[in-house]
Amino acid sequence: MNTQSLGHIFIDSLLINNFVLSVFLGICPFIGCSNKLSTAWRMGVSVIFVITVSSVLAFGTNLMLVALGAEYLRIITYIVIIASTVQLVEMFIKKTSPALFRALGIYLPLITTNCAVLGVALFQTAREYNFAQSLVFAIASSAGFALALILMSIIRERLELSDIPDTARGTALVLMLAGTLSLAFMGFAGMGAG
Amino acid sequence: MPHDHGQPAPSPAENMEAFLDGLWKQNPVFVQVLGTCPTLAITNSVSNAVAMGLATLFVLVCSNALVSAVRKLVPKQVRIATYILIIATFVTIVDYLIKAISVAVYKALGPFIALIVVNCIILGRAEAYASKNPVGKSILDGLGMGIGFFIALFSLGSVREILGAGTFLGFPLFGPNYQPWVLFLLPPGGFFTLAIWLMVFAAWKDRKKRREVKTMAEAA
Amino acid sequence: MSAANLPQPAASDSVRMIRLMGSVSLICGLLIVGTHIGTMEPIRRNQEFITKETVSALLPGVDKQAVYSLVNGDLQPGAQPNVPVLYAGFDKQGALIGVVIETSERGYADTIKAMYAYSPDLQAITGFQVMELKETPGLGDKITKDPAFLDNFKKLDVTAGPDGKPAHPVVTVKHGTKKNPWEVDAISGATISSRAVGRMLAKSTATMLPLVRKNLDRIRKGN
């Protein structure tokens, strides 16, 4: 049972507890796919898609597991659901929108290893969200992931031609920038707390 | 340890190398930059870092052992699915064990225990090492990588707890007048600390390379 | 190597795959179920221990405890999942010392979960303990240990009004301006977390205290 309002969940998971900058989920694709804006937004859109679908499926599965008293199978079933969701979403996009498929093509399979997807499924169960809450949570937190990814890619494009010390090149620099972004996002904390 | 047919028994030196590689030269966090999510999320205190490090070590060693034991039976097409199934099993086991040992630790780590499943170090070792090597060596590789991951979590956790709270494992270090640098306990501090460690490693590697070039030049 | 590398008829190949996946799943399933059954008892004991400890800390002198659940506005003995739970504590003579109630409220960073003790004799909150929080370390987490702040809950007035709810709802006031016994003096620098504590107590006392009072005789008798 969880009584948080939908608006509150939305702001909370989009900004205050941003998945990348505050909860530390999906750091690998955040580092790997943030060097170009065009890559970043495509990855972001794919993740929003997959997380939303897998969240709905995980919600249904959890109901079934609880009814059967088989909560101990949760981790295994969730990971299977995510792997198949990625596959399903890939097939669905291929059928309905070939243009979108060409744009997202190589990013979809990468999402299976994105811990944000499993994170959404696990957090919505741990917090005992109902269906509407889960859905809002999934959309907002995946949009938060996309937002962080896009912001980072804009910063990295600007830094392309700057002179950076050798030791700080690559991942270390991205982490420094992420820390600064995370500091900025801390300013959102306290919103909705009155 | 089951005897492996068809392959010569690995020499002690080889075993040692399988073990030591993960600790330093191929350290999963500082050198390969894998498993960054738990590295950042769970290192705001030394005790959390230790618990997470041990849990991951357990899963890594067990899954490496089982993956290696079944490696000749698994057809190529379903190998990833099989590995994930094996990993998820051991993660579930560790999840229950931690809950049974200490509720406080379980609450501190939260869903991050379950998220060990998607820690790329574990699937990475299953695919890159355990699926090609005998059980004994795979266990050593798991131990080496696991301890390497543990060292990384421990060094991040120490820096963050000492600077951010002025304590180590909960014991105050600097007396009552120390004003803790709270930022290091907060999410930005995680990013900054890992960035600094990566730079230290990069600088160390850079120096080593320069020294090698110098000795080569002197020799010639 | 084995037959895996040789070209095989598709049918036997998939049979092999299914058989293998089946046996791997079987082993994994057995391992999980074994651990689940093996750890069930220690996990239950651990959780019981923590709530027992908290109730004893909040109600000094407690000897026996009873658990009630709030189901559809009514008190029922025993703990039930997904409903608010309250714990009654009795001393050695079997007299009711007070009840401990769980509550939660959104704080600065995330939801704060806490338990508080209510004494029907004093009509006051007599203790408060945070169970879970992720507030800013060094600032918001003072609500768990700041002695001056915790002094607020040694005797926080919640005397019933005509409708059974507290006549003066609990409210958090700015640091140093506490005048009335139902006010909580905020921690300076942790105002948002302090206010969350005030809100969670006001909300919880408004719904739970009328119920406790209605069922007080039953709770006193311990059934």
Coordinates of N, CA, C and O in Angstrom, one line a residue, chain A residues 19-177:
Chain A
F19 N 17.0 8.8 -11.9 CA 17.6 7.5 -11.9 C 19.1 7.5 -12.0 O 19.8 6.8 -11.4
V20 N 19.6 8.3 -13.0 CA 21.0 8.3 -13.2 C 21.8 9.1 -12.2 O 22.7 8.7 -11.6
L21 N 21.3 10.4 -11.9 CA 22.1 11.3 -11.1 C 21.9 11.2 -9.6 O 22.7 11.7 -8.9
S22 N 20.9 10.4 -9.2 CA 20.7 10.3 -7.7 C 20.6 8.9 -7.3 O 21.0 8.6 -6.2
V23 N 20.0 8.0 -8.0 CA 19.8 6.6 -7.6 C 20.9 5.7 -8.2 O 21.1 4.6 -7.7
F24 N 21.7 6.2 -9.2 CA 22.8 5.5 -9.8 C 22.3 4.2 -10.5 O 22.8 3.1 -10.2
L25 N 21.3 4.4 -11.4 CA 20.9 3.2 -12.2 C 21.2 3.6 -13.7 O 20.9 4.8 -14.0
G26 N 21.6 2.7 -14.5 CA 21.8 2.9 -15.9 C 23.0 3.8 -16.1 O 23.1 4.6 -17.1
I27 N 24.1 3.6 -15.3 CA 25.3 4.5 -15.5 C 26.1 4.0 -16.7 O 26.6 4.8 -17.5
C28 N 26.1 2.7 -17.0 CA 26.9 2.2 -18.1 C 26.4 2.9 -19.5 O 27.2 3.5 -20.1
P29 N 25.1 2.8 -19.8 CA 24.7 3.4 -21.1 C 24.8 4.9 -21.0 O 25.1 5.6 -22.0
F30 N 24.7 5.5 -19.8 CA 24.9 6.9 -19.6 C 26.3 7.4 -20.0 O 26.5 8.4 -20.6
I31 N 27.3 6.6 -19.6 CA 28.7 6.9 -20.0 C 28.9 6.5 -21.5 O 29.5 7.3 -22.2
G32 N 28.3 5.4 -21.9 CA 28.6 4.9 -23.2 C 27.9 5.6 -24.4 O 28.5 5.7 -25.4
C33 N 26.7 6.1 -24.1 CA 25.9 6.6 -25.3 C 25.7 8.1 -25.2 O 24.7 8.6 -25.7
S34 N 26.6 8.8 -24.4 CA 26.3 10.2 -24.2 C 27.3 11.1 -25.0 O 27.4 12.3 -24.7
N35 N 28.0 10.6 -26.0 CA 29.0 11.5 -26.6 C 28.4 12.3 -27.7 O 29.0 13.3 -28.1
K36 N 27.2 11.9 -28.3 CA 26.6 12.7 -29.3 C 25.1 12.8 -29.0 O 24.4 11.9 -28.5
L37 N 24.5 14.0 -29.3 CA 23.1 14.3 -29.0 C 22.2 13.3 -29.8 O 21.2 12.8 -29.3
S38 N 22.6 13.1 -31.1 CA 21.7 12.2 -31.9 C 21.6 10.8 -31.3 O 20.5 10.2 -31.3
T39 N 22.8 10.3 -30.8 CA 22.7 9.0 -30.2 C 21.9 9.0 -28.9 O 21.2 8.1 -28.6
A40 N 22.1 10.1 -28.1 CA 21.6 10.2 -26.8 C 20.0 10.1 -26.9 O 19.4 9.4 -26.1
W41 N 19.5 10.9 -27.8 CA 18.0 11.0 -27.7 C 17.4 9.7 -28.3 O 16.3 9.2 -27.8
R42 N 18.1 9.0 -29.2 CA 17.5 7.8 -29.7 C 17.6 6.7 -28.6 O 16.6 6.0 -28.4
M43 N 18.7 6.7 -27.9 CA 18.8 5.7 -26.8 C 17.7 6.0 -25.7 O 17.1 5.1 -25.2
G44 N 17.5 7.3 -25.5 CA 16.6 7.8 -24.5 C 15.2 7.3 -24.8 O 14.5 6.7 -24.0
V45 N 14.8 7.5 -26.1 CA 13.4 7.1 -26.5 C 13.3 5.6 -26.4 O 12.2 5.1 -25.9
S46 N 14.3 4.8 -26.8 CA 14.2 3.4 -26.7 C 14.0 2.9 -25.3 O 13.2 2.0 -25.0
V47 N 14.7 3.6 -24.4 CA 14.6 3.2 -23.0 C 13.2 3.5 -22.4 O 12.7 2.7 -21.7
I48 N 12.7 4.7 -22.7 CA 11.4 5.0 -22.3 C 10.4 3.9 -22.7 O 9.6 3.4 -21.9
F49 N 10.5 3.5 -24.0 CA 9.6 2.5 -24.6 C 9.7 1.2 -23.8 O 8.7 0.7 -23.3
V50 N 10.9 0.7 -23.7 CA 11.1 -0.6 -23.0 C 10.7 -0.6 -21.6 O 10.1 -1.5 -21.1
I51 N 11.1 0.5 -20.8 CA 10.8 0.5 -19.4 C 9.3 0.5 -19.2 O 8.8 -0.2 -18.3
T52 N 8.6 1.3 -20.0 CA 7.2 1.4 -19.8 C 6.5 0.0 -20.0 O 5.7 -0.4 -19.2
V53 N 6.9 -0.6 -21.1 CA 6.2 -1.9 -21.4 C 6.6 -3.0 -20.4 O 5.8 -3.7 -19.8
S54 N 7.9 -3.0 -20.0 CA 8.3 -4.1 -19.0 C 7.8 -3.8 -17.7 O 7.5 -4.7 -16.9
S55 N 7.5 -2.5 -17.3 CA 6.9 -2.2 -16.0 C 5.5 -2.7 -16.0 O 5.1 -3.3 -15.0
V56 N 4.7 -2.6 -17.0 CA 3.4 -3.1 -17.1 C 3.4 -4.6 -16.9 O 2.7 -5.2 -16.1
L57 N 4.3 -5.3 -17.7 CA 4.3 -6.7 -17.7 C 4.8 -7.2 -16.3 O 4.2 -8.2 -15.7
A58 N 5.8 -6.5 -15.7 CA 6.3 -6.9 -14.4 C 5.2 -6.7 -13.3 O 5.0 -7.6 -12.4
F59 N 4.3 -5.7 -13.5 CA 3.2 -5.5 -12.5 C 2.3 -6.7 -12.6 O 1.9 -7.3 -11.5
G60 N 1.9 -7.1 -13.8 CA 1.0 -8.3 -13.9 C 1.6 -9.5 -13.4 O 1.0 -10.3 -12.6
T61 N 2.9 -9.7 -13.7 CA 3.6 -10.9 -13.2 C 3.7 -11.0 -11.7 O 3.5 -12.0 -11.1
N62 N 3.9 -9.8 -11.1 CA 4.0 -9.8 -9.7 C 2.7 -10.2 -9.0 O 2.7 -10.9 -8.0
L63 N 1.6 -9.7 -9.6 CA 0.3 -10.1 -9.1 C 0.1 -11.6 -9.1 O -0.3 -12.2 -8.1
M64 N 0.6 -12.2 -10.2 CA 0.5 -13.6 -10.3 C 1.4 -14.3 -9.3 O 0.9 -15.3 -8.6
L65 N 2.6 -13.9 -9.2 CA 3.5 -14.5 -8.2 C 3.0 -14.4 -6.8 O 3.1 -15.3 -6.0
V66 N 2.4 -13.2 -6.4 CA 1.9 -13.1 -5.1 C 0.7 -14.0 -4.9 O 0.6 -14.7 -3.8
A67 N -0.1 -14.1 -5.9 CA -1.3 -15.0 -5.8 C -0.8 -16.5 -5.6 O -1.5 -17.2 -4.9
L68 N 0.3 -16.8 -6.2 CA 0.8 -18.2 -6.1 C 1.7 -18.4 -4.9 O 2.1 -19.5 -4.6
G69 N 2.0 -17.3 -4.2 CA 2.9 -17.3 -3.1 C 4.3 -17.7 -3.5 O 5.1 -18.3 -2.8
A70 N 4.7 -17.3 -4.7 CA 6.0 -17.7 -5.3 C 6.9 -16.4 -5.4 O 7.6 -16.3 -6.4
E71 N 6.9 -15.6 -4.4 CA 7.7 -14.3 -4.5 C 9.2 -14.6 -4.7 O 9.9 -13.8 -5.2
Y72 N 9.6 -15.8 -4.3 CA 11.1 -16.1 -4.4 C 11.5 -16.2 -5.8 O 12.7 -16.3 -6.1
L73 N 10.6 -16.3 -6.8 CA 10.9 -16.4 -8.2 C 11.0 -15.0 -8.9 O 11.2 -14.9 -10.1
R74 N 10.8 -13.9 -8.0 CA 10.7 -12.6 -8.6 C 11.9 -12.2 -9.5 O 11.7 -11.8 -10.6
I75 N 13.1 -12.3 -9.0 CA 14.2 -11.8 -9.7 C 14.4 -12.6 -11.0 O 14.5 -11.9 -12.1
I76 N 14.2 -13.9 -11.0 CA 14.3 -14.7 -12.2 C 13.2 -14.3 -13.2 O 13.5 -14.0 -14.4
T77 N 12.0 -14.2 -12.8 CA 10.9 -13.9 -13.8 C 11.1 -12.5 -14.3 O 10.9 -12.2 -15.5
Y78 N 11.5 -11.5 -13.5 CA 11.7 -10.1 -14.0 C 12.7 -10.1 -15.1 O 12.6 -9.4 -16.1
I79 N 13.8 -10.8 -14.9 CA 14.9 -10.7 -15.8 C 14.5 -11.4 -17.1 O 14.8 -10.9 -18.2
V80 N 13.7 -12.4 -17.0 CA 13.2 -13.1 -18.3 C 12.2 -12.1 -19.0 O 12.3 -12.0 -20.2
I81 N 11.4 -11.5 -18.2 CA 10.4 -10.5 -18.8 C 11.1 -9.4 -19.6 O 10.8 -9.1 -20.7
I82 N 12.2 -8.9 -18.9 CA 12.9 -7.8 -19.6 C 13.5 -8.2 -20.9 O 13.4 -7.6 -21.9
A83 N 14.2 -9.4 -20.8 CA 14.8 -9.9 -22.1 C 13.8 -10.1 -23.2 O 14.0 -9.7 -24.3
S84 N 12.6 -10.6 -22.8 CA 11.6 -10.8 -23.9 C 11.0 -9.5 -24.3 O 10.6 -9.4 -25.4
T85 N 10.8 -8.6 -23.3 CA 10.2 -7.3 -23.7 C 11.1 -6.6 -24.8 O 10.5 -6.1 -25.8
V86 N 12.4 -6.6 -24.6 CA 13.3 -6.0 -25.5 C 13.1 -6.6 -26.9 O 12.9 -5.9 -27.9
Q87 N 13.0 -7.9 -26.9 CA 12.8 -8.6 -28.2 C 11.4 -8.3 -28.8 O 11.3 -8.0 -30.0
L88 N 10.4 -8.2 -28.0 CA 9.0 -7.9 -28.5 C 9.0 -6.5 -29.0 O 8.4 -6.3 -30.1
V89 N 9.5 -5.5 -28.2 CA 9.5 -4.2 -28.6 C 10.2 -4.0 -30.0 O 9.8 -3.3 -30.9
E90 N 11.3 -4.7 -30.1 CA 12.1 -4.7 -31.4 C 11.2 -5.1 -32.5 O 11.1 -4.5 -33.6
M91 N 10.5 -6.3 -32.3 CA 9.7 -6.8 -33.4 C 8.5 -5.9 -33.7 O 8.2 -5.6 -34.9
F92 N 7.9 -5.3 -32.7 CA 6.8 -4.4 -32.8 C 7.2 -3.2 -33.6 O 6.5 -2.8 -34.6
I93 N 8.3 -2.6 -33.2 CA 8.7 -1.3 -33.9 C 9.0 -1.7 -35.4 O 8.7 -0.9 -36.3
K94 N 9.6 -2.8 -35.6 CA 10.0 -3.2 -37.0 C 8.8 -3.3 -37.8 O 8.8 -2.9 -39.0
K95 N 7.7 -3.9 -37.3 CA 6.5 -4.1 -38.0 C 5.8 -2.7 -38.3 O 5.3 -2.4 -39.4
T96 N 5.6 -1.9 -37.2 CA 4.8 -0.7 -37.3 C 5.5 0.5 -37.9 O 4.9 1.2 -38.6
S97 N 6.8 0.7 -37.5 CA 7.4 1.8 -38.0 C 8.9 1.5 -38.4 O 9.8 1.7 -37.6
P98 N 9.1 1.2 -39.7 CA 10.4 0.8 -40.1 C 11.4 2.0 -40.0 O 12.5 1.8 -39.7
A99 N 10.9 3.2 -40.1 CA 11.7 4.4 -40.0 C 12.3 4.5 -38.6 O 13.5 4.7 -38.4
L100 N 11.4 4.3 -37.6 CA 11.9 4.4 -36.2 C 12.8 3.2 -36.0 O 13.8 3.4 -35.3
F101 N 12.5 2.1 -36.5 CA 13.4 0.9 -36.3 C 14.8 1.2 -36.8 O 15.8 0.8 -36.2
R102 N 14.9 1.8 -38.0 CA 16.2 2.1 -38.5 C 16.9 3.1 -37.6 O 18.1 2.9 -37.4
A103 N 16.2 4.0 -37.0 CA 16.8 5.0 -36.1 C 17.3 4.3 -34.8 O 18.4 4.7 -34.3
L104 N 16.5 3.5 -34.3 CA 16.8 2.9 -33.0 C 17.6 1.6 -33.1 O 18.2 1.2 -32.1
G105 N 17.5 1.0 -34.2 CA 18.1 -0.3 -34.5 C 19.1 -0.9 -33.5 O 18.7 -1.8 -32.7
I106 N 20.3 -0.4 -33.5 CA 21.3 -1.1 -32.7 C 21.2 -0.8 -31.2 O 21.8 -1.4 -30.4
Y107 N 20.3 0.2 -30.8 CA 20.3 0.5 -29.4 C 19.4 -0.4 -28.6 O 19.6 -0.6 -27.4
L108 N 18.4 -1.0 -29.3 CA 17.4 -1.8 -28.6 C 18.1 -3.0 -27.8 O 17.9 -3.2 -26.6
P109 N 18.9 -3.8 -28.5 CA 19.4 -5.0 -27.8 C 20.3 -4.6 -26.6 O 20.3 -5.3 -25.6
L110 N 20.9 -3.4 -26.6 CA 21.8 -3.0 -25.5 C 21.0 -2.8 -24.3 O 21.6 -2.8 -23.2
I111 N 19.7 -2.5 -24.4 CA 18.9 -2.1 -23.2 C 18.8 -3.3 -22.2 O 18.6 -3.1 -21.0
T112 N 18.9 -4.5 -22.7 CA 18.7 -5.7 -21.8 C 19.7 -5.6 -20.6 O 19.3 -5.9 -19.5
T113 N 20.9 -5.0 -20.9 CA 21.8 -4.9 -19.8 C 21.8 -3.6 -19.0 O 22.6 -3.3 -18.2
N114 N 20.7 -2.8 -19.3 CA 20.6 -1.5 -18.6 C 19.9 -1.8 -17.3 O 18.7 -2.2 -17.2
C115 N 20.6 -1.5 -16.2 CA 20.0 -1.9 -14.9 C 18.8 -1.0 -14.5 O 18.1 -1.4 -13.6
A116 N 18.6 0.1 -15.2 CA 17.5 0.9 -14.9 C 16.2 0.2 -15.2 O 15.2 0.4 -14.5
V117 N 16.2 -0.7 -16.2 CA 15.0 -1.5 -16.5 C 14.6 -2.4 -15.4 O 13.4 -2.4 -14.9
L118 N 15.5 -3.2 -14.9 CA 15.2 -4.1 -13.8 C 15.0 -3.2 -12.6 O 14.1 -3.6 -11.7
G119 N 15.7 -2.1 -12.5 CA 15.5 -1.2 -11.3 C 14.0 -0.8 -11.2 O 13.5 -0.8 -10.1
V120 N 13.4 -0.3 -12.3 CA 12.0 0.1 -12.2 C 11.1 -1.0 -11.8 O 10.3 -0.8 -10.9
A121 N 11.3 -2.2 -12.3 CA 10.5 -3.3 -11.9 C 10.6 -3.6 -10.5 O 9.6 -3.9 -9.8
L122 N 11.9 -3.6 -10.0 CA 12.1 -4.0 -8.5 C 11.6 -2.9 -7.6 O 11.0 -3.2 -6.6
F123 N 11.8 -1.6 -8.0 CA 11.4 -0.5 -7.1 C 9.9 -0.4 -7.0 O 9.4 -0.2 -5.9
Q124 N 9.2 -0.6 -8.1 CA 7.7 -0.5 -8.1 C 7.2 -1.6 -7.2 O 6.1 -1.4 -6.5
T125 N 7.8 -2.8 -7.2 CA 7.3 -3.8 -6.3 C 7.7 -3.5 -4.8 O 6.8 -3.7 -4.0
A126 N 8.9 -3.0 -4.6 CA 9.3 -2.8 -3.2 C 8.5 -1.7 -2.6 O 8.2 -1.7 -1.4
R127 N 8.1 -0.7 -3.4 CA 7.3 0.4 -2.9 C 5.8 0.2 -2.9 O 5.0 1.0 -2.6
E128 N 5.4 -1.0 -3.4 CA 4.0 -1.4 -3.4 C 3.1 -0.4 -4.1 O 2.1 0.0 -3.6
Y129 N 3.6 0.0 -5.3 CA 2.7 0.9 -6.1 C 1.6 0.1 -6.7 O 1.7 -1.0 -7.0
N130 N 0.4 0.8 -6.9 CA -0.7 0.2 -7.7 C -0.4 0.4 -9.1 O 0.6 1.0 -9.5
F131 N -1.4 0.0 -10.0 CA -1.1 0.0 -11.4 C -0.8 1.4 -12.0 O 0.2 1.6 -12.6
A132 N -1.6 2.4 -11.6 CA -1.4 3.8 -12.1 C -0.1 4.3 -11.6 O 0.6 5.0 -12.4
Q133 N 0.2 4.1 -10.4 CA 1.4 4.6 -9.8 C 2.6 4.0 -10.5 O 3.6 4.7 -10.8
S134 N 2.6 2.7 -10.7 CA 3.7 2.0 -11.4 C 3.9 2.6 -12.8 O 5.0 2.8 -13.2
L135 N 2.8 2.8 -13.5 CA 2.9 3.4 -14.9 C 3.5 4.7 -14.9 O 4.5 5.0 -15.6
V136 N 3.0 5.6 -14.0 CA 3.6 7.0 -13.9 C 5.1 6.9 -13.5 O 5.9 7.6 -14.1
F137 N 5.4 6.0 -12.5 CA 6.8 5.8 -12.1 C 7.7 5.4 -13.2 O 8.8 6.0 -13.4
A138 N 7.2 4.4 -14.0 CA 8.0 3.9 -15.1 C 8.2 5.0 -16.2 O 9.4 5.2 -16.6
I139 N 7.2 5.8 -16.5 CA 7.3 6.8 -17.6 C 8.3 7.9 -17.0 O 9.2 8.3 -17.7
A140 N 8.0 8.3 -15.8 CA 8.8 9.5 -15.3 C 10.3 9.1 -15.1 O 11.2 9.9 -15.4
S141 N 10.5 7.9 -14.6 CA 11.9 7.6 -14.3 C 12.7 7.3 -15.6 O 13.9 7.7 -15.7
S142 N 12.0 6.7 -16.6 CA 12.7 6.5 -17.8 C 12.9 7.9 -18.6 O 14.0 8.1 -19.2
A143 N 12.0 8.8 -18.4 CA 12.1 10.1 -19.0 C 13.3 10.8 -18.3 O 14.0 11.6 -18.9
G144 N 13.4 10.6 -17.0 CA 14.5 11.2 -16.2 C 15.8 10.7 -16.7 O 16.8 11.4 -16.8
F145 N 15.9 9.4 -17.1 CA 17.1 8.8 -17.6 C 17.4 9.5 -19.0 O 18.6 9.9 -19.2
A146 N 16.4 9.6 -19.8 CA 16.6 10.3 -21.1 C 17.1 11.7 -20.9 O 18.0 12.2 -21.6
L147 N 16.5 12.4 -20.0 CA 16.8 13.8 -19.7 C 18.3 13.9 -19.3 O 19.1 14.7 -19.9
A148 N 18.8 13.1 -18.4 CA 20.1 13.1 -18.0 C 21.1 12.8 -19.1 O 22.1 13.5 -19.3
L149 N 20.7 11.8 -19.9 CA 21.5 11.4 -21.1 C 21.6 12.5 -22.1 O 22.7 12.8 -22.6
I150 N 20.5 13.2 -22.4 CA 20.5 14.3 -23.4 C 21.3 15.5 -22.8 O 22.2 16.1 -23.6
L151 N 21.1 15.8 -21.6 CA 21.9 16.9 -21.0 C 23.4 16.7 -21.1 O 24.2 17.5 -21.5
M152 N 23.8 15.4 -20.7 CA 25.2 15.1 -20.8 C 25.8 15.1 -22.2 O 26.9 15.6 -22.4
S153 N 25.0 14.7 -23.2 CA 25.5 14.7 -24.5 C 25.7 16.1 -25.0 O 26.6 16.4 -25.8
I154 N 24.8 17.0 -24.6 CA 25.0 18.4 -25.0 C 26.3 19.0 -24.5 O 27.1 19.6 -25.2
I155 N 26.5 18.7 -23.2 CA 27.8 19.2 -22.6 C 29.0 18.6 -23.3 O 29.9 19.3 -23.6
R156 N 28.9 17.3 -23.6 CA 30.1 16.6 -24.1 C 30.3 17.1 -25.6 O 31.5 17.2 -26.0
E157 N 29.3 17.4 -26.3 CA 29.5 18.0 -27.7 C 30.2 19.3 -27.6 O 31.1 19.6 -28.4
R158 N 29.9 20.1 -26.6 CA 30.6 21.4 -26.4 C 32.0 21.2 -26.1 O 32.9 22.0 -26.4
L159 N 32.3 20.1 -25.3 CA 33.7 20.0 -24.8 C 34.6 19.3 -25.9 O 35.8 19.1 -25.6
E160 N 34.0 18.9 -27.0 CA 34.8 18.1 -28.0 C 36.1 18.7 -28.3 O 37.1 17.9 -28.4
L161 N 36.2 20.0 -28.5 CA 37.4 20.6 -29.0 C 38.2 21.2 -27.8 O 39.2 21.9 -28.1
S162 N 37.8 21.0 -26.6 CA 38.5 21.7 -25.5 C 39.8 20.9 -25.2 O 39.9 19.7 -25.5
D163 N 40.7 21.6 -24.5 CA 42.0 21.0 -24.2 C 41.8 20.4 -22.8 O 41.7 21.1 -21.8
I164 N 41.8 19.0 -22.7 CA 41.6 18.4 -21.4 C 42.9 17.6 -21.0 O 43.5 17.0 -21.9
P165 N 43.3 17.7 -19.8 CA 44.5 16.9 -19.4 C 44.3 15.4 -19.7 O 43.2 14.9 -19.5
D166 N 45.4 14.8 -20.0 CA 45.4 13.4 -20.5 C 44.7 12.5 -19.4 O 43.9 11.6 -19.7
T167 N 45.1 12.7 -18.1 CA 44.6 11.8 -17.1 C 43.1 11.9 -17.0 O 42.5 10.9 -16.5
A168 N 42.5 13.0 -17.3 CA 41.1 13.2 -17.1 C 40.2 12.8 -18.3 O 39.0 12.8 -18.2
R169 N 40.9 12.5 -19.4 CA 40.1 12.1 -20.6 C 39.2 10.9 -20.4 O 39.6 10.0 -19.6
G170 N 38.1 10.8 -21.1 CA 37.3 9.6 -21.1 C 36.4 9.6 -19.9 O 35.8 10.6 -19.5
T171 N 36.3 8.4 -19.3 CA 35.3 8.2 -18.3 C 35.4 9.1 -17.1 O 34.4 9.6 -16.6
A172 N 36.7 9.4 -16.7 CA 36.8 10.3 -15.5 C 36.2 11.6 -15.7 O 35.5 12.2 -14.8
L173 N 36.3 12.2 -17.0 CA 35.7 13.5 -17.2 C 34.2 13.4 -17.2 O 33.5 14.2 -16.6
V174 N 33.6 12.3 -17.8 CA 32.2 12.1 -17.8 C 31.7 12.1 -16.4 O 30.6 12.7 -16.0
L175 N 32.4 11.4 -15.5 CA 32.0 11.2 -14.1 C 32.0 12.6 -13.4 O 31.1 12.9 -12.6
M176 N 33.1 13.4 -13.7 CA 33.1 14.7 -13.1 C 31.9 15.6 -13.5 O 31.3 16.2 -12.7
L177 N 31.6 15.5 -14.8 CA 30.4 16.3 -15.3 C 29.2 15.8 -14.7 O 28.3 16.5 -14.2

